[in-house]
C-alpha positions as CSV (number, residue, x, y, z in Angstrom):
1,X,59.6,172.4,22.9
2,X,59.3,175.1,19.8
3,X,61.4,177.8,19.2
4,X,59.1,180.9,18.5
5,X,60.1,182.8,15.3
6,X,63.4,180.7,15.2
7,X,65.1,181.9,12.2
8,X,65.0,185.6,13.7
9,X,67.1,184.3,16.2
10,X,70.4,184.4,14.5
11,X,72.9,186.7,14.0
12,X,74.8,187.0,10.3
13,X,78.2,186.5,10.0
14,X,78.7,187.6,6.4
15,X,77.4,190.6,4.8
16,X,74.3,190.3,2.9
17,X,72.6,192.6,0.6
18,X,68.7,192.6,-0.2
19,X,66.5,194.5,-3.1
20,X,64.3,197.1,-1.2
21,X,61.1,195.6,-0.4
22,X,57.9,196.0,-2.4
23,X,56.4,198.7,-1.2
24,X,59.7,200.5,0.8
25,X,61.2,201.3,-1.9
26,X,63.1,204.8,-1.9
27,X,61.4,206.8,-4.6
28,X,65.0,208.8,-4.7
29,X,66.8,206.2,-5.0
30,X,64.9,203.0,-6.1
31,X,68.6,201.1,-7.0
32,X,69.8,201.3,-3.3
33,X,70.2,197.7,-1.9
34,X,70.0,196.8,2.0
35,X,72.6,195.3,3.9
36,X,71.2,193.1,6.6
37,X,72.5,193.3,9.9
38,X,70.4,190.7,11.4
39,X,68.4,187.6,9.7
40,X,65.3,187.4,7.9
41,X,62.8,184.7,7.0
42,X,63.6,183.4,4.0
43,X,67.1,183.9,4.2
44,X,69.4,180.8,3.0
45,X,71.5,181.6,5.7
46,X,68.9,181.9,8.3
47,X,68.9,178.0,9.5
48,X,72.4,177.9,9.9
49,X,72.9,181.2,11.7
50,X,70.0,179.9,14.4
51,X,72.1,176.6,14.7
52,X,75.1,178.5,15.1
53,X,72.9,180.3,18.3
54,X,71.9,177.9,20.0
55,X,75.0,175.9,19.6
56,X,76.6,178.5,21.4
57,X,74.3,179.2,24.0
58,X,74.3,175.7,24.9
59,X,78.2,175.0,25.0
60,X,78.3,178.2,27.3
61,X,75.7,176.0,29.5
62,X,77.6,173.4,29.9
63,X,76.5,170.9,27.3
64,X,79.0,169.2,25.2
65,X,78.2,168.8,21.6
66,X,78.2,165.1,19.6
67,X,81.0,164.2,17.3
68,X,78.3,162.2,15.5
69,X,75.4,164.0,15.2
70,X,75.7,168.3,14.6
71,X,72.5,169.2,16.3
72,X,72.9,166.6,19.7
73,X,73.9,168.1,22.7
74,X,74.5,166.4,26.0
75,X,75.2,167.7,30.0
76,X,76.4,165.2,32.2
77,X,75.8,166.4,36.0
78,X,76.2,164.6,39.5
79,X,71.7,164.7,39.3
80,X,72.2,162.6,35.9
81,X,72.3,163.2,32.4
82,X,70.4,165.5,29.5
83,X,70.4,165.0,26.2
84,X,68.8,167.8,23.5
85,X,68.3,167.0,20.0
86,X,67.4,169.9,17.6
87,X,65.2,169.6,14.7
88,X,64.6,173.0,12.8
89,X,62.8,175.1,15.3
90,X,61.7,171.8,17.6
91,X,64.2,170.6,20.7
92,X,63.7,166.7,22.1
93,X,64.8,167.0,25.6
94,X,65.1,163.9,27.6
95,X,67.2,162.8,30.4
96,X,67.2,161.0,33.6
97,X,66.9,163.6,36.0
98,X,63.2,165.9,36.1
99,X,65.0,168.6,37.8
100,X,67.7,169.3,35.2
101,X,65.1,169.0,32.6
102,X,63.5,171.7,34.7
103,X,66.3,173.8,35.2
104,X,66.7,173.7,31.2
105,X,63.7,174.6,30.2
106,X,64.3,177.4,32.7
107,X,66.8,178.3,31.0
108,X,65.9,178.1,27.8
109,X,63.0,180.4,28.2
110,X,65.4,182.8,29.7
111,X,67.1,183.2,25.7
112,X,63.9,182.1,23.5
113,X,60.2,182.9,23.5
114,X,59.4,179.0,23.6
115,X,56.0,176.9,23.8
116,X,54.9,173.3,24.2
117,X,56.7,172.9,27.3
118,X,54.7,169.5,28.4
119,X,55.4,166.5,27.7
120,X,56.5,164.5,23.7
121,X,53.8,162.6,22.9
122,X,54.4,163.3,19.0
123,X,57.6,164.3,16.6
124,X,57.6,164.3,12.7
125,X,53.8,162.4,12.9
126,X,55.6,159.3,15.1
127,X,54.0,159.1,18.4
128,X,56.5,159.0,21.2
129,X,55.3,156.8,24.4
């Protein structure tokens, strides 16, 4: 599945101060900085404040996360078990149970504009089978 406009996603936790933008600038007062209240593309802190998100959305869903990998996530239930593995603005879910995999994509689009809800067949040019 892909995240749609992923880095958009997350919320700063710092304050962060831009130049105007080319083009915006206040003619009055051309020094003025912005402070962001949300991220923007480009932003160093933009992949981290998306993890940071998702992380959270996911723990509230009941997944646990992985002591040995940052961006696993794993939901045991009595149906079986789901595993989601995040890569940028790309999540790997797999699991032994088609209805939890349902009900996760369910609920995933209910948080995130999403697409490429079928099946892997490709991830980082390695075909999956």
């Amino acid at each position: 599945m892909d995240v749609k406009n992923v880095f958009f996603h997350g919320d700063l936790q710092e304050e962060v101060y831009m130049e105007q933008p080319p083009g915006y600038v206040d003619q009055t007062h051309p020094n003025l900085v912005c402070r962001l209240k949300k991220v923007v593309y480009g932003l160093k802190q933009a992949p981290r404040a998306w993890l940071d998100k998702i992380s959270q959305y996911l723990v509230t869903s009941g997944f646990q996360t992985s002591n040995a990998y940052f961006s696993l996530y794993v939901k045991k239930t009595d149906h079986g078990i789901v595993i989601i593995v995040i890569y940028v603005d790309d999540l790997i879910i797999v699991g032994n149970s088609d209805a939890n995999i349902f009900d996760l994509k369910k609920l995933l689009k209910q948080k995130f504009e999403m697409k490429g809800l079928e099946e892997l067949c490709y991830f980082l040019n390695i075909e999956v089978i």
